[in-house]
Short mmCIF file of C-alpha atoms in Angstrom, two decimals:
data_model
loop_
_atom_site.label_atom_id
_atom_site.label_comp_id
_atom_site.label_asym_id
_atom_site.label_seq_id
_atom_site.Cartn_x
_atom_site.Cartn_y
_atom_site.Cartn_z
CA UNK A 1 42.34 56.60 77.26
CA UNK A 2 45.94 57.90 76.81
CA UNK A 3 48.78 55.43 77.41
CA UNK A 4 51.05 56.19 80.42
CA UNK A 5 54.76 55.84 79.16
CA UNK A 6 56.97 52.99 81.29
CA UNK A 7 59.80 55.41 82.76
CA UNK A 8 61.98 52.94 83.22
CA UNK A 9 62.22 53.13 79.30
CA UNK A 10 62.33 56.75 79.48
CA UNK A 11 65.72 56.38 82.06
CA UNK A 12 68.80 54.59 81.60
CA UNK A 13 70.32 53.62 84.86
CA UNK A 14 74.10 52.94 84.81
CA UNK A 15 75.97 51.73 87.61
CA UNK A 16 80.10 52.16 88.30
CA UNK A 17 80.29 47.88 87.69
CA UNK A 18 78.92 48.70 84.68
CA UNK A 19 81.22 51.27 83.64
CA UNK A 20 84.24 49.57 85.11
CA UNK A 21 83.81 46.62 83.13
CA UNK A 22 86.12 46.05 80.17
CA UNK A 23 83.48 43.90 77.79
CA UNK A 24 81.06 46.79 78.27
CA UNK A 25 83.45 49.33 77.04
CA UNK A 26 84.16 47.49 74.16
CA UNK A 27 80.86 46.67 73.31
CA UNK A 28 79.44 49.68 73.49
CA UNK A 29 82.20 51.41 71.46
CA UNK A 30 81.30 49.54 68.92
CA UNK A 31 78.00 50.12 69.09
CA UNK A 32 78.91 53.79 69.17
CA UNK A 33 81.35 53.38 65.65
CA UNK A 34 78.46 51.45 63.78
CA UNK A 35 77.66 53.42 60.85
CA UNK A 36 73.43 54.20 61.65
CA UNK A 37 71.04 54.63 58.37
CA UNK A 38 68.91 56.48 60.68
CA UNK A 39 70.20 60.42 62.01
CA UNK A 40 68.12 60.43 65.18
CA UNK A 41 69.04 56.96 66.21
CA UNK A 42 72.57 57.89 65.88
CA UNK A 43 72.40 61.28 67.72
CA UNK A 44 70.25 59.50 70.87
CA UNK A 45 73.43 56.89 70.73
CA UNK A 46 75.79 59.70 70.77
CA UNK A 47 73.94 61.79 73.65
CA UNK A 48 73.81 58.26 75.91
CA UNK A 49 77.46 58.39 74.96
CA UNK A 50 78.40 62.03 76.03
CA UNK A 51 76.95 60.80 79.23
CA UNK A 52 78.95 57.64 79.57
CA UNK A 53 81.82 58.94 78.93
CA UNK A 54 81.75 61.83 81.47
CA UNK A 55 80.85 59.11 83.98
CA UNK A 56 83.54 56.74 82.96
CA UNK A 57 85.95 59.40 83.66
CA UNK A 58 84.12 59.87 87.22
CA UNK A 59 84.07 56.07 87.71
CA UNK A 60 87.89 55.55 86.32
CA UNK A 61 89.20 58.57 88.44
CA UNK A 62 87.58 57.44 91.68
CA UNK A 63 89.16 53.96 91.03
CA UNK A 64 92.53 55.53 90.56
CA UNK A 65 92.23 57.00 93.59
CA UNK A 66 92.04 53.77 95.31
CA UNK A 67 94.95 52.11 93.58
CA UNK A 68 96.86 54.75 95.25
CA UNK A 69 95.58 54.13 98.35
CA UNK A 70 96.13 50.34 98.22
CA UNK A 71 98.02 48.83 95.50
CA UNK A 72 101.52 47.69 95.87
CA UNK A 73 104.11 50.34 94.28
CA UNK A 74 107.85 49.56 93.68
CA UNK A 75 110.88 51.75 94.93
CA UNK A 76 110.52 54.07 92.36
CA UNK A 77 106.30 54.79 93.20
CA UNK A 78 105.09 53.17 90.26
CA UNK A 79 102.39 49.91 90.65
CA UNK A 80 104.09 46.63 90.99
CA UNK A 81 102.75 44.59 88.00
CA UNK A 82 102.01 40.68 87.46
CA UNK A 83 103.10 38.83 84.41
CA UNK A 84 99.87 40.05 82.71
CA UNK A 85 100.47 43.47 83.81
CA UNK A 86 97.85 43.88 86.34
CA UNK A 87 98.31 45.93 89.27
CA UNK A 88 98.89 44.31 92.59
CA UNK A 89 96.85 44.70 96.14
CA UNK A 90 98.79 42.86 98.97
CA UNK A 91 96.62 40.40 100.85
CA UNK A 92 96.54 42.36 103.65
CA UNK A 93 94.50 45.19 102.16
CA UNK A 94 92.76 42.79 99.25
CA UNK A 95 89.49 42.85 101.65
CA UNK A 96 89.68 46.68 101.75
CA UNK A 97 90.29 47.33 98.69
CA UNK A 98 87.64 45.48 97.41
CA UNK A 99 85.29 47.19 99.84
CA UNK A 100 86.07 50.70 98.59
CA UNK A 101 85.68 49.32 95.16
CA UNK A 102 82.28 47.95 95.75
CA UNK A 103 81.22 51.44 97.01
CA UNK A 104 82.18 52.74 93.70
CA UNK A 105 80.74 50.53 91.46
CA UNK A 106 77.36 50.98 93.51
CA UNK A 107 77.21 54.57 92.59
CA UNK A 108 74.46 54.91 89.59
CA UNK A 109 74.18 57.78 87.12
CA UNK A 110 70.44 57.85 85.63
CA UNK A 111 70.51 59.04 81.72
CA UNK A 112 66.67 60.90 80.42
CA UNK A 113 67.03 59.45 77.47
CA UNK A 114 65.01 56.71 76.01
CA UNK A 115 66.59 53.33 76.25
CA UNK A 116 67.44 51.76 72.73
CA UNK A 117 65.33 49.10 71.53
CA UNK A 118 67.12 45.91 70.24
CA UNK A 119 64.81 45.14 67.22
CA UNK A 120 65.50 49.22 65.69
CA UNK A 121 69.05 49.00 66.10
CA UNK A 122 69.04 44.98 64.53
CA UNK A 123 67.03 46.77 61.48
CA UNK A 124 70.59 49.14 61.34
CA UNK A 125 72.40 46.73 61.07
CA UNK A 126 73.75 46.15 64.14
CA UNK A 127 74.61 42.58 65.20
CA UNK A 128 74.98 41.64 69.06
CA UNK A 129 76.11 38.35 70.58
CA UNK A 130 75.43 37.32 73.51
CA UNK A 131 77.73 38.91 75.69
CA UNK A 132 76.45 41.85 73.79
CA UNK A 133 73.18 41.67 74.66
CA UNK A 134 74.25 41.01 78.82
CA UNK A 135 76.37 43.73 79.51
CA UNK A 136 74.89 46.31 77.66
CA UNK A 137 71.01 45.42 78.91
CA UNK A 138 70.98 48.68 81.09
CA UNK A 139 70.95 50.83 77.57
CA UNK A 140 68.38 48.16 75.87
CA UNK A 141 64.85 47.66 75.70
CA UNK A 142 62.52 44.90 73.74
CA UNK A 143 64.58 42.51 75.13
CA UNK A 144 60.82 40.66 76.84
CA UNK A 145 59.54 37.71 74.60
#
């Protein structure tokens, strides 16, 4: 009897949180730079990344939009910054901003591409901590004991 494929290993699922999170950006440009023995590992990691890149500009465009809508701007237009140079909502639109922002990070992009699997890309020499391991889990499989 022929095996029925899991789809959900056949799909990556990606939401905007994901996308709009710094430590998953960073992690998975590295994973992205590592050097691969293998050519079609690499070119499956570069596809995913085509794909998360055109989202990322989606995701970081739509965000944009609502700094403009809510964040605090100085005389001159430009975003009032903190001492560690983030951009500032006023309290009285904090609760809507963050509203509009949870609508984007619920939007999902779905990638038909297998996910990667942990153990093949450990063999290639690629080394994940932790934090690794967390935010990039929507990419990953053979994570299960």
């Amino acid at each position: 009897m022929e095996q029925v494929p899991n789809l959900n290993e056949e799909t990556i699922k990606l939401t905007g949180k994901d996308i709009d999170n710094r430590v998953f950006n960073m992690t998975f440009n590295r994973l992205c730079q590592h050097q691969f023995a293998d050519p079609k590992l690499a070119y499956n990691i570069g596809f995913i990344a085509k794909k998360v890149q055109a989202f990322t500009k989606d995701i970081m465009m739509e965000h944009g939009k609502l700094l403009d809508k809510y964040a605090q701007k100085n005389d001159e237009g430009n975003f009032d910054l903190d001492d560690n140079k983030n951009v500032q909502v006023p309290d009285d639109k904090k609760n809507d901003y963050k509203n509009d922002l949870d609508s984007v990070h619920e939007i999902e992009i779905e990638i038909r591409k297998k996910r990667l699997d942990v153990d093949v890309l450990s063999q290639n020499g690629f080394t994940f901590a932790a934090n690794d391991i967390s935010v990039l889990e929507p990419l990953l499989c053979g994570l299960e004991d």
